[in-house]
Amino acid sequence: MSSHRPSNGRASLRARVFCRSSLPALSPVAIAVLGLTLSLPAKAQSQGDAAATLPTATVVAERSGEAVKVERVSNGALGDRKAVDTPFSVTAVSSDEIQQRMAQTANDVFKYDPAVQVLGDNARTENSYFAVRGMRVDMLNGTKVDGQNFVTWDADIPLEPFEQVELLKGLSGFMYGFGSPGGIINYVTKRPTDKPLREVTIGYQTNNVWSEKLDVGGRFGMDDRFGYRFNAVNEDGNTNEPGVHVRRQTLSLATDFRITPDLTWSADVMYWKRKSQGTIFGLSFGTDTIPAASSVARNLAQPWSSHETDTLTVGTGVDYRINSDWKTSFKYRFARQNRLNADSFLYVFDNNGDFADTNYRWKTAYYYQAYDAMVQGKFDTGGIKHEIVAGLGYLSQVRELDSGLGGNGIAMGTSNLYNPVLLPEQPDVGKDYMPYRDYKIQQKSIYLSDTIQFTPRFSVLAGVRYNNFTQDNYTPDAVKTSHYSANPFTPTVALMYKTDNFSTAYVSYVESLEQGGSASVTNVNAGETFGPLKSRQYEVGFKTDRDKWGANVALFRVDKGYEYTNTSNVFVQNGNQQFTGLDTSGWLRVARDWRVMGGVLWLHTKTRDVDDPAINGNRVFATPNYILTGRVEYDTPFVPGLTLWTGAKVTGSMYVNSANTQQIPSYTTADLGARYTTRVAGKSLTVRAALNNVFGRRYWTTTYDGFVLPAATRTFLMNASLQF
């Protein structure tokens, strides 16, 4: 969608409702933190140059009810720019709008973007994730925090510590290095506020999930040189999915020190943990017939099955403004994710719905380190203007696995889709974890781009990244089993024409590499790992961003290497996939109190040059032919401060497997919501409520080759926030 976002309320009006009589008190930890934070001095900034701070999302709103505009987005090796000034499809959502939508994961953030297709959600399965234009976002390289690689393997990143979430659709080889052609999700960390911020939010979700959230920030010290931003979240309870319990905690602290007007140092530390019980890994059908999701019982998972992750990350950086035209930056980030799962894979082996429940128990750890240095500047050569971005980057990824019995799967017994039964837990099997280094990946890169402006309207972007990629795989005995290296150049080139000050027409070409996949535990060649896949993208587009309306239109084609499970149940890397489509979206303020937004994705996919004749020429699995979205917001004049909204999304049918012998039907979901903003005792108060999947539609989603997942049913959410 456009970076111009409909919203009710000023961007500075952040807080949300708090009803002491009917909602529970904050947890003791939150109360202690609140008391400590309120005791810190916090003054409105009187001095300081915004250019000296780290690049952050800038959000402005002209009046209550008008669209909230995200002014600038991150573009990796292109630096920060307005979305409308880039030759790529980029969308960004601010933390204000995230709160207004009551979004819980990135799935919710980009729900109404027609290019985004939900693959799985954490209501019934391990985590939430999605595809963009039919291509799954890479869980090892497709997620960034402040532009640096961040692990999200089977884990969700909480939204509370972040000021903005950005989505780059399509290839990212030049801008970010390795990553699938589905796109890049970038989370921009919340930074210290210039004015004191104190916000408490209490939330509720059916069946009985309660949450308490705290967000505080400000500045102190001589000339307000020191800043802080602290977020804390506690969430716990039984969801409306049978037997599913969730517990989540998040803590984050971001600081900065304005050493001089031109030099700023920043640092942050974030930790989050989530555990869900009653979850499943996925289902696979041994028959060509997949029953209607509405006919299947909802309590397929065993109540003792679980999935747990915890993540710690630390980042720091320095930004230095050399002069009005040149600036440089250096940043470092460390991230560690632990994952402990004991959930089940269900294999349905007959048309009666009988399935075998196999419980997989793994302990996995990922360690990431990233260093990045960048220089950005402008200069003229005669009448031609240049905008240069150059940089160096280093990234290491290490994965540790356990080698216990649980990794090979534990047969729990059989059950039935329509009449599931409780199976006995085997608590001591597969929990004697013996971790070992499974692989290590290193990437060293250097990149350079020049945006050459020949006239006030016409410009050319040329960029290239050189990447030195190495991967070493090991046995549990620390014996190196394989080594892979590649030294690719990934270029990009684009022509841009400003039809006016608010609009850009463009043509772009991008190349990219993504990390090769591994055979799953259900494949004959389980564990086999392949080298990188190459992709190419061609895109022609137009985007405009105005006061009362905005639009994005992109015609694209992507050719990428193919990985799939052949008819012999062997995971292979062979042939190509072709994705051709039209991605359109926009928003319009119809009248003073009415805003509409929506879009359409048309998508055609096909496999080419595949050795397996049962797969060659097929439609790519897990890709719909179309997605339609729409959303309407209404600021009620009869109750000032009250906004009503509704939205819907239609997703076309998809093949489940590469052989195109299994299919799931199209589905439609609809949501309703309201928010009310007022002032109580001089404090800002906002109450929100939403009903997702209003009609309780039950449907399947599909992800990996041959897998389906059950989606969440009707869910009611509400929260109340107080800012003081």
XYZ file of C-alpha atoms in Angstrom:
724
model
C 0.000 0.000 0.000
C 0.986 3.605 -0.177
C 3.051 5.027 2.639
C 0.206 7.524 3.059
C -1.995 5.854 5.652
C -5.540 6.578 6.747
C -5.822 7.031 10.489
C -7.906 8.855 13.027
C -6.200 11.161 15.490
C -3.032 13.190 15.420
C 0.231 11.293 15.162
C 1.298 12.827 18.431
C -1.854 11.501 20.084
C -0.496 8.078 20.908
C -2.239 6.850 23.827
C -4.889 4.456 24.281
C -7.526 3.623 26.874
C -7.470 2.556 30.415
C -10.509 1.494 32.434
C -9.611 0.804 36.044
C -12.988 -0.530 37.079
C -13.153 -3.437 34.640
C -9.569 -4.227 33.666
C -6.828 -5.818 35.775
C -4.001 -3.856 37.307
C -0.529 -3.813 35.880
C 1.779 -6.643 36.851
C 4.161 -5.897 39.757
C 7.065 -5.725 37.293
C 5.286 -3.126 35.177
C 4.350 -1.086 38.249
C 7.944 -1.091 39.465
C 9.224 -0.072 36.057
C 6.626 2.684 35.778
C 7.581 4.107 39.141
C 11.259 4.049 38.307
C 10.752 5.638 34.910
C 8.512 8.406 36.139
C 11.203 9.405 38.593
C 13.633 10.136 35.757
C 13.919 13.734 34.645
C 12.318 14.292 31.293
C 12.128 17.652 29.577
C 11.082 18.796 26.187
C 14.081 19.251 23.973
C 15.141 22.854 23.692
C 18.126 22.350 21.444
C 19.595 19.743 19.107
C 19.633 19.135 15.437
C 17.385 16.352 14.137
C 19.939 15.599 11.471
C 22.377 14.560 14.145
C 20.192 11.708 15.343
C 19.995 8.225 13.885
C 17.689 7.983 10.864
C 14.183 7.295 12.177
C 10.669 7.249 10.857
C 9.125 10.696 10.597
C 5.359 10.726 11.001
C 3.194 13.792 10.554
C -0.534 14.483 10.438
C -2.232 17.660 9.349
C -5.429 17.350 11.367
C -7.489 14.834 13.244
C -8.928 12.257 10.855
C -6.513 12.853 7.994
C -4.037 10.345 6.707
C -0.883 9.746 8.680
C 2.105 9.999 6.394
C 5.379 8.134 6.880
C 7.792 10.628 5.405
C 10.864 8.457 4.800
C 11.637 4.749 4.565
C 14.867 2.771 4.790
C 16.260 1.393 1.557
C 19.368 -0.481 2.656
C 22.209 0.486 0.359
C 20.152 3.424 -0.952
C 19.877 5.060 2.469
C 16.715 6.780 3.709
C 14.407 8.299 1.087
C 10.791 9.113 0.478
C 8.990 6.006 -0.748
C 7.636 7.905 -3.739
C 11.191 8.747 -4.823
C 12.356 5.123 -5.104
C 12.090 2.860 -8.178
C 10.795 -0.050 -6.107
C 7.565 -1.071 -4.414
C 7.880 -0.021 -0.773
C 5.275 0.358 1.956
C 5.645 1.464 5.568
C 3.329 1.508 8.583
C 3.954 3.687 11.634
C 3.596 2.566 15.252
C 0.559 4.847 15.569
C -1.273 3.014 12.839
C -0.091 -0.333 14.198
C -1.799 0.556 17.472
C -4.918 1.806 15.715
C -5.236 -1.502 13.865
C -4.517 -3.470 17.048
C -1.924 -5.371 15.037
C -0.151 -8.175 16.869
C 2.277 -9.446 14.218
C 3.603 -8.396 10.827
C 0.716 -10.370 9.304
C -1.679 -7.826 10.824
C 0.486 -4.844 9.887
C 0.293 -5.639 6.167
C -3.065 -7.431 6.164
C -4.698 -5.027 3.704
C -1.823 -4.897 1.247
C -3.016 -7.021 -1.703
C 0.512 -8.269 -2.400
C 0.673 -9.900 1.042
C -0.658 -13.432 1.439
C -0.873 -15.000 4.896
C 0.868 -18.375 5.085
C 0.560 -19.109 8.799
C -0.439 -17.439 12.049
C 0.584 -18.029 15.632
C -2.972 -18.607 16.855
C -2.804 -22.324 16.049
C 0.665 -22.922 14.638
C 4.247 -21.982 15.460
C 4.481 -18.448 14.107
C 3.040 -15.837 11.773
C 4.567 -15.316 8.359
C 3.532 -14.359 4.863
C 4.414 -14.301 1.177
C 4.735 -11.236 -1.038
C 3.543 -11.556 -4.626
C 3.427 -15.313 -4.115
C 6.996 -15.620 -2.763
C 7.628 -16.483 0.881
C 9.683 -14.005 2.900
C 12.986 -15.578 3.937
C 13.044 -16.314 7.694
C 16.871 -16.262 7.796
C 17.650 -13.243 5.597
C 14.327 -11.524 4.902
C 13.912 -9.727 8.230
C 15.962 -6.729 9.341
C 16.165 -4.584 12.453
C 17.338 -1.074 11.568
C 18.500 -2.461 8.236
C 20.637 -5.272 9.657
C 19.964 -8.974 9.278
C 17.874 -10.526 12.027
C 16.817 -14.121 12.645
C 13.083 -14.936 12.785
C 13.106 -18.667 12.145
C 9.715 -19.949 13.339
C 9.458 -16.939 15.646
C 7.515 -13.684 15.769
C 9.017 -10.266 16.351
C 6.870 -8.223 18.759
C 5.733 -4.857 17.444
C 5.934 -2.808 20.644
C 9.687 -1.927 20.507
C 9.442 -0.526 16.971
C 8.501 2.859 15.574
C 7.888 1.712 12.036
C 7.655 -1.516 10.017
C 8.636 -1.373 6.352
C 8.093 -3.817 3.519
C 10.199 -3.848 0.367
C 8.404 -5.968 -2.202
C 10.527 -8.042 -4.504
C 14.248 -8.546 -4.924
C 16.748 -6.936 -2.591
C 20.164 -8.148 -3.739
C 21.756 -4.743 -4.177
C 20.057 -3.070 -1.233
C 20.392 -5.780 1.416
C 22.375 -8.718 0.056
C 21.139 -12.296 0.283
C 17.402 -12.778 0.641
C 14.458 -14.426 -1.073
C 12.748 -12.449 -3.861
C 9.607 -12.226 -1.741
C 10.885 -9.066 -0.090
C 12.373 -7.558 3.039
C 10.634 -6.669 6.318
C 12.532 -3.968 8.201
C 11.715 -3.071 11.803
C 12.796 0.445 12.800
C 13.572 0.693 16.519
C 11.757 3.234 18.678
C 14.133 6.014 19.661
C 14.054 8.525 22.520
C 11.324 11.123 22.282
C 12.092 14.835 22.439
C 9.033 15.394 24.601
C 8.203 13.297 27.666
C 6.126 10.217 26.844
C 4.250 8.126 29.415
C 1.774 5.572 28.118
C 0.055 2.568 29.681
C -2.100 0.134 27.703
C -4.306 -2.663 28.995
C -5.620 -5.213 26.492
C -7.969 -8.173 26.250
C -8.385 -10.928 23.670
C -10.886 -13.764 23.615
C -11.051 -16.248 25.304
C -9.108 -14.924 28.294
C -5.818 -13.320 27.212
C -4.840 -10.155 29.100
C -1.946 -7.850 28.372
C -0.249 -4.899 30.041
C 2.042 -2.571 28.122
C 4.240 0.351 29.091
C 5.918 2.888 26.782
C 7.994 5.736 28.251
C 10.549 8.078 26.760
C 12.207 11.442 27.063
C 15.457 13.338 27.406
C 17.587 14.604 30.278
C 20.990 16.060 31.102
C 22.720 19.190 29.895
C 20.944 20.490 26.791
C 18.870 17.293 26.821
C 21.770 15.394 25.297
C 20.772 12.028 26.771
C 17.621 10.256 25.640
C 15.825 7.040 26.545
C 12.882 4.949 25.355
C 11.618 1.981 27.343
C 8.931 -0.568 26.463
C 7.606 -3.452 28.559
C 4.916 -6.005 27.672
C 3.304 -8.839 29.582
C 0.646 -11.049 27.979
C -0.869 -14.280 29.272
C -3.991 -16.393 28.949
C -6.083 -18.940 27.077
C -7.003 -18.013 23.517
C -10.296 -18.839 21.834
C -8.620 -21.728 19.996
C -9.333 -24.963 21.922
C -6.486 -25.897 24.260
C -4.185 -23.058 23.137
C -2.465 -21.013 25.847
C -0.046 -18.156 25.167
C 2.433 -16.325 27.372
C 4.563 -13.439 26.097
C 6.989 -10.925 27.628
C 8.940 -8.134 25.960
C 11.482 -5.629 27.300
C 13.348 -3.016 25.287
C 15.503 0.008 26.028
C 16.884 2.441 23.460
C 19.241 5.299 24.358
C 21.200 7.990 22.591
C 23.816 10.605 23.417
C 24.089 13.755 21.306
C 27.828 14.215 21.739
C 27.873 17.254 19.462
C 25.260 18.768 17.144
C 26.750 16.602 14.372
C 27.728 13.430 16.233
C 25.252 11.026 17.872
C 25.862 7.698 19.562
C 22.953 5.300 20.097
C 22.453 1.885 21.669
C 19.597 -0.489 22.339
C 18.915 -3.802 24.007
C 15.784 -5.882 23.441
C 14.552 -9.183 24.824
C 11.358 -11.082 24.146
C 9.991 -14.504 24.933
C 6.880 -16.326 23.771
C 5.500 -19.744 24.595
C 2.346 -21.271 23.168
C 0.800 -24.597 24.102
C -1.638 -26.623 22.055
C 0.051 -25.789 18.730
C 0.809 -27.907 15.668
C 3.609 -27.752 13.132
C 1.455 -28.599 10.130
C -0.654 -31.162 8.283
C 0.003 -33.216 5.180
C -2.497 -35.329 3.258
C -1.573 -38.657 1.705
C -4.661 -38.436 -0.492
C -5.495 -35.936 -3.220
C -8.654 -34.858 -1.408
C -8.297 -32.193 1.276
C -11.524 -31.850 3.265
C -13.173 -28.514 3.869
C -11.572 -26.735 6.812
C -15.025 -26.102 8.293
C -15.647 -29.857 8.590
C -12.494 -30.554 10.590
C -12.358 -30.390 14.398
C -10.525 -27.412 15.889
C -8.767 -29.301 18.686
C -6.371 -31.300 16.535
C -3.322 -30.430 18.635
C -2.472 -32.190 21.862
C -2.711 -29.866 24.896
C 0.862 -30.728 25.925
C 2.381 -29.798 22.578
C 4.315 -26.525 22.699
C 6.485 -24.053 20.868
C 8.783 -21.612 22.673
C 11.254 -18.972 21.531
C 13.294 -16.319 23.265
C 15.384 -13.651 21.593
C 18.032 -11.228 22.804
C 19.547 -8.515 20.648
C 21.968 -5.677 21.330
C 22.766 -2.915 18.867
C 24.853 0.223 18.803
C 25.823 2.818 16.255
C 27.375 6.198 15.548
C 26.062 8.796 13.094
C 28.237 11.703 12.006
C 27.154 14.598 9.808
C 30.270 15.741 7.987
C 28.565 18.745 6.411
C 25.234 19.640 4.865
C 25.847 17.265 1.923
C 27.749 14.348 3.471
C 27.168 12.006 6.390
C 28.512 8.686 7.554
C 27.427 5.963 9.962
C 28.610 2.771 11.585
C 26.434 0.217 13.357
C 26.730 -3.192 14.961
C 24.105 -5.722 16.030
C 24.216 -9.020 17.845
C 21.183 -11.308 17.984
C 20.584 -14.666 19.612
C 17.446 -16.742 19.287
C 16.670 -19.939 21.193
C 13.870 -22.147 19.948
C 12.399 -25.108 21.803
C 9.581 -26.944 20.105
C 7.631 -30.051 20.987
C 4.755 -29.816 18.549
C 3.315 -32.274 16.085
C 3.224 -33.007 12.401
C -0.056 -34.641 11.410
C -0.079 -37.008 8.417
C -3.568 -37.859 7.155
C -3.363 -41.261 5.527
C -6.935 -42.033 4.412
C -10.158 -40.392 3.306
C -11.747 -41.094 6.677
C -9.533 -38.428 8.221
C -7.325 -40.783 10.220
C -3.902 -39.314 10.883
C -0.614 -40.223 12.523
C 0.639 -37.735 15.106
C 4.434 -37.413 15.117
C 5.905 -35.093 17.719
C 9.172 -33.355 16.774
C 11.301 -32.030 19.596
C 14.157 -29.752 18.711
C 16.311 -27.289 20.523
C 17.757 -24.774 18.110
C 19.889 -21.681 18.617
C 20.783 -18.998 16.077
C 23.562 -16.452 16.545
C 23.858 -13.401 14.292
C 26.462 -10.651 14.199
C 26.430 -7.769 11.742
C 28.737 -4.789 11.125
C 27.827 -2.076 8.632
C 29.536 1.163 7.612
C 27.975 3.631 5.172
C 28.770 6.996 3.575
C 26.131 9.120 1.835
C 26.691 12.327 -0.048
C 25.722 14.691 -2.839
C 27.738 16.578 -5.427
C 27.395 18.111 -8.900
C 29.356 17.566 -12.085
C 28.415 20.428 -14.309
C 24.646 20.461 -14.524
C 24.302 16.824 -13.422
C 23.566 15.984 -9.778
C 24.821 12.858 -8.044
C 23.602 11.170 -4.858
C 26.172 8.604 -3.744
C 25.807 5.781 -1.230
C 28.755 3.487 -0.489
C 29.270 0.937 2.237
C 30.837 -2.185 3.681
C 29.082 -4.979 5.535
C 29.864 -8.179 7.393
C 27.403 -10.784 8.620
C 27.848 -14.134 10.344
C 25.093 -16.671 11.017
C 25.584 -19.748 13.175
C 22.974 -22.389 13.866
C 23.208 -24.924 16.659
C 20.939 -27.985 16.804
C 20.359 -30.779 19.233
C 21.119 -34.347 18.166
C 18.644 -36.049 20.498
C 16.010 -38.604 19.561
C 13.252 -36.025 19.395
C 14.652 -34.519 16.227
C 13.775 -37.658 14.299
C 10.183 -37.549 15.470
C 8.319 -39.464 18.161
C 5.271 -41.460 17.099
C 2.501 -40.452 19.495
C -0.276 -42.550 17.993
C -3.213 -42.061 15.654
C -6.252 -39.830 15.815
C -8.958 -38.485 13.524
C -9.655 -35.088 11.941
C -13.330 -35.220 12.858
C -13.134 -36.950 16.231
C -9.677 -36.280 17.717
C -8.634 -38.113 20.851
C -6.192 -37.321 23.633
C -2.867 -39.087 23.109
C -0.427 -39.913 25.916
C 2.546 -37.605 26.339
C 6.041 -39.045 26.513
C 7.742 -36.312 28.532
C 11.204 -37.882 28.851
C 11.733 -38.726 25.189
C 13.744 -36.357 23.047
C 14.572 -33.837 25.774
C 18.168 -34.853 26.451
C 19.439 -32.156 24.137
C 22.991 -32.378 22.822
C 23.518 -29.230 20.748
C 26.152 -29.014 18.054
C 27.093 -26.472 15.407
C 25.067 -27.338 12.334
C 26.391 -24.641 10.005
C 28.148 -21.302 9.827
C 27.522 -18.714 7.145
C 29.603 -15.603 6.533
C 28.827 -12.758 4.161
C 31.207 -9.918 3.366
C 29.908 -7.213 1.072
C 30.799 -3.918 -0.509
C 28.281 -1.776 -2.363
C 28.079 1.465 -4.316
C 25.195 3.340 -5.906
C 24.787 6.608 -7.753
C 21.464 8.306 -8.393
C 22.221 10.574 -11.329
C 19.785 13.432 -11.850
C 20.068 14.721 -15.407
C 17.087 17.074 -15.185
C 14.707 18.046 -12.354
C 12.427 15.262 -13.611
C 14.642 12.531 -15.066
C 17.172 10.461 -13.123
C 18.983 7.123 -13.331
C 19.917 4.804 -10.485
C 22.881 2.470 -10.921
C 24.100 0.256 -8.116
C 26.080 -2.908 -7.515
C 26.902 -5.089 -4.519
C 29.737 -7.570 -4.294
C 29.079 -10.383 -1.835
C 31.541 -12.975 -0.593
C 29.353 -15.823 0.685
C 30.615 -18.961 2.455
C 28.732 -21.762 4.175
C 30.231 -24.649 6.161
C 28.106 -27.559 7.378
C 29.079 -29.870 10.235
C 28.163 -33.233 11.780
C 27.373 -33.677 15.494
C 31.018 -34.740 15.871
C 32.175 -31.326 14.545
C 33.326 -32.818 11.247
C 32.881 -30.487 8.290
C 30.648 -32.242 5.789
C 30.474 -29.621 3.070
C 31.685 -26.187 2.073
C 30.056 -23.785 -0.331
C 31.283 -20.395 -1.488
C 30.094 -17.809 -3.986
C 31.341 -14.370 -4.976
C 28.489 -12.804 -6.907
C 27.910 -9.276 -8.124
C 24.248 -8.282 -7.837
C 23.518 -5.180 -9.909
C 20.464 -2.969 -10.146
C 19.555 -0.224 -12.572
C 16.482 1.981 -12.778
C 15.114 4.892 -14.787
C 12.911 7.372 -12.927
C 10.746 10.198 -14.245
C 8.973 12.666 -11.935
C 5.665 13.430 -13.601
C 5.145 16.045 -10.886
C 6.454 16.798 -7.394
C 4.317 14.045 -5.889
C 4.669 11.239 -8.440
C 7.269 8.971 -10.029
C 7.148 6.649 -13.010
C 9.961 4.108 -13.145
C 11.482 1.061 -14.810
C 13.837 -1.110 -12.740
C 15.933 -4.267 -13.020
C 17.291 -6.102 -9.962
C 19.293 -9.292 -9.412
C 19.468 -11.195 -6.155
C 20.655 -14.378 -4.478
C 18.931 -16.308 -1.722
C 20.296 -18.926 0.586
C 19.621 -22.470 -0.574
C 17.121 -24.604 1.281
C 17.339 -27.908 3.099
C 15.232 -31.036 2.829
C 12.693 -31.332 5.627
C 12.329 -34.212 8.047
C 9.565 -35.669 5.881
C 11.727 -35.885 2.732
C 13.695 -38.942 1.690
C 16.878 -36.839 1.652
C 16.149 -35.110 4.992
C 18.860 -32.657 5.984
C 20.453 -32.216 2.551
C 21.369 -28.545 1.983
C 21.704 -26.737 -1.342
C 23.646 -23.700 -2.541
C 22.214 -20.207 -3.291
C 19.483 -19.560 -5.845
C 19.618 -16.662 -8.298
C 16.670 -14.430 -9.184
C 15.986 -11.592 -11.620
C 13.239 -8.980 -11.414
C 11.844 -6.607 -14.034
C 9.369 -3.958 -12.865
C 7.517 -1.041 -14.438
C 5.607 1.154 -12.039
C 4.000 4.424 -11.115
C 3.450 5.852 -7.626
C 1.917 9.047 -6.345
C 1.522 10.399 -2.806
C -0.765 13.406 -2.376
C -2.725 15.128 0.365
C -6.067 13.486 -0.388
C -5.132 10.354 -2.293
C -2.271 8.071 -3.190
C -1.695 5.126 -5.514
C 0.861 2.501 -6.486
C 0.820 0.446 -9.672
C 3.548 -2.063 -10.533
C 3.788 -4.574 -13.358
C 6.467 -7.115 -12.473
C 8.128 -10.327 -13.529
C 10.437 -12.441 -11.383
C 12.465 -15.431 -12.543
C 13.939 -17.485 -9.709
C 15.571 -20.844 -9.168
C 13.253 -23.609 -8.023
C 13.375 -25.837 -4.963
C 10.629 -28.409 -4.537
C 9.757 -31.946 -3.479
C 9.522 -34.192 -6.533
C 7.149 -37.110 -7.006
C 9.710 -39.425 -5.366
C 9.535 -37.327 -2.173
C 13.056 -36.002 -2.726
C 13.758 -32.326 -2.091
C 15.643 -30.986 -5.130
C 16.948 -27.747 -6.619
C 16.131 -27.757 -10.304
C 14.526 -25.560 -12.968
C 12.947 -22.151 -12.539
C 9.826 -20.448 -11.280
C 8.289 -17.501 -13.097
C 6.069 -14.950 -11.357
C 4.249 -12.361 -13.453
C 1.763 -9.973 -11.977
C 0.123 -6.612 -11.508
C 0.255 -5.105 -8.014
C -2.084 -2.150 -7.494
C -3.094 -0.323 -4.329
C -4.238 3.085 -3.208
C -6.182 5.222 -0.773
C -8.630 8.093 -1.108
C -10.236 10.552 1.294
C -13.688 10.556 -0.270
C -15.025 13.247 2.044
C -13.928 14.961 5.215
C -14.998 12.000 7.364
C -14.615 9.073 4.929
C -11.470 7.283 3.809
C -11.139 4.161 1.672
C -8.116 2.052 0.827
C -7.566 -1.188 -1.015
C -5.987 -2.909 -3.937
C -5.769 -5.884 -6.271
C -2.983 -8.338 -6.991
C -3.203 -10.361 -10.177
C -0.619 -13.141 -10.272
C 0.375 -15.777 -12.818
C 2.994 -18.366 -11.875
C 4.581 -21.227 -13.777
C 7.446 -23.697 -13.416
C 9.911 -24.019 -16.290
C 12.774 -26.332 -17.300
C 12.005 -28.772 -14.468
C 13.301 -32.333 -14.881
C 10.241 -33.935 -13.310
C 7.504 -34.058 -16.010
C 4.783 -34.217 -13.341
C 5.881 -30.755 -12.138
C 7.218 -28.938 -15.198
C 4.771 -26.324 -16.480
C 2.652 -26.404 -13.317
C 1.469 -23.465 -11.312
C 3.815 -22.736 -8.403
C 2.356 -24.167 -5.207
C 1.030 -21.823 -2.497
C 0.339 -19.008 -4.987
C -3.159 -17.578 -5.576
C -4.134 -16.119 -8.923
C -5.564 -13.035 -7.238
C -5.927 -11.172 -3.936
C -8.385 -8.308 -3.341
C -8.450 -6.046 -0.303
C -10.579 -3.146 0.864
C -10.954 -1.036 3.984
C -13.238 1.874 4.898
C -12.890 4.315 7.805
C -15.545 6.746 9.005
C -15.011 9.553 11.539
C -18.437 9.928 13.076
C -19.544 13.585 13.304
C -22.210 12.727 15.904
C -19.591 11.419 18.391
C -16.391 13.457 18.057
C -13.346 11.256 18.417
C -15.147 8.041 17.381
C -13.982 6.229 14.233
C -15.650 3.136 12.789
C -13.957 0.904 10.255
C -14.404 -2.312 8.327
C -12.164 -4.284 6.004
C -12.191 -7.419 3.879
C -9.705 -9.589 2.017
C -10.324 -12.167 -0.703
C -7.595 -14.724 -1.498
C -7.823 -16.999 -4.515
C -7.486 -20.775 -4.530
C -4.036 -22.371 -4.382
C -2.340 -25.640 -5.135
C -0.830 -27.261 -2.066
C 1.911 -29.283 -3.731
C 4.307 -28.903 -6.627
C 2.565 -31.682 -8.591
C -0.679 -29.655 -8.482
C -2.702 -32.677 -7.347
C -3.964 -31.048 -4.142
C -5.824 -27.755 -3.941
C -7.419 -25.531 -1.303
C -10.302 -23.198 -2.185
C -10.417 -19.417 -2.136
C -11.531 -17.701 1.045
C -12.778 -14.320 2.250
C -12.256 -12.752 5.649
C -13.830 -9.587 7.021
C -13.046 -7.436 10.073
C -14.883 -4.749 12.046
C -13.513 -2.228 14.478
C -13.909 1.045 16.310
C -11.753 3.455 18.283
C -12.636 6.381 20.483
C -10.214 9.118 21.536
C -10.984 11.643 24.254
C -9.422 13.385 27.240
C -9.967 12.455 30.873
C -8.671 14.784 33.582
C -6.540 16.445 30.919
C -4.981 13.130 29.809
C -5.252 11.517 26.395
C -7.377 8.374 26.400
C -8.101 5.951 23.538
C -10.310 2.865 23.537
C -10.189 0.377 20.662
C -12.095 -2.771 19.792
C -11.948 -5.126 16.813
C -13.604 -8.301 15.652
C -11.358 -10.187 13.244
C -12.796 -12.780 10.871
C -16.303 -11.556 11.681
C -18.098 -14.469 10.034
C -15.889 -17.084 11.680
C -14.685 -18.346 8.321
C -12.537 -21.463 8.674
C -10.027 -22.058 5.910
C -6.689 -23.614 5.096
C -3.459 -21.813 4.290
C -0.501 -23.500 2.638
C 3.215 -22.936 3.033
C 5.828 -25.554 2.324
C 5.379 -28.066 -0.471
C 2.557 -30.408 0.549
C 1.723 -28.700 3.871
C -1.492 -27.043 5.010
C -2.236 -25.098 8.176
C -5.537 -24.256 9.861
C -6.296 -20.554 10.204
C -7.612 -18.731 13.252
C -11.357 -18.314 13.630
C -13.350 -15.287 14.869
C -11.374 -13.278 17.460
C -12.412 -10.290 19.558
C -9.785 -7.810 20.790
C -9.938 -4.602 22.755
C -7.518 -2.333 24.555
C -7.426 0.911 26.472
C -4.503 3.328 26.605
C -3.749 6.309 28.785
C -1.033 8.831 28.000
C 0.118 11.132 30.799
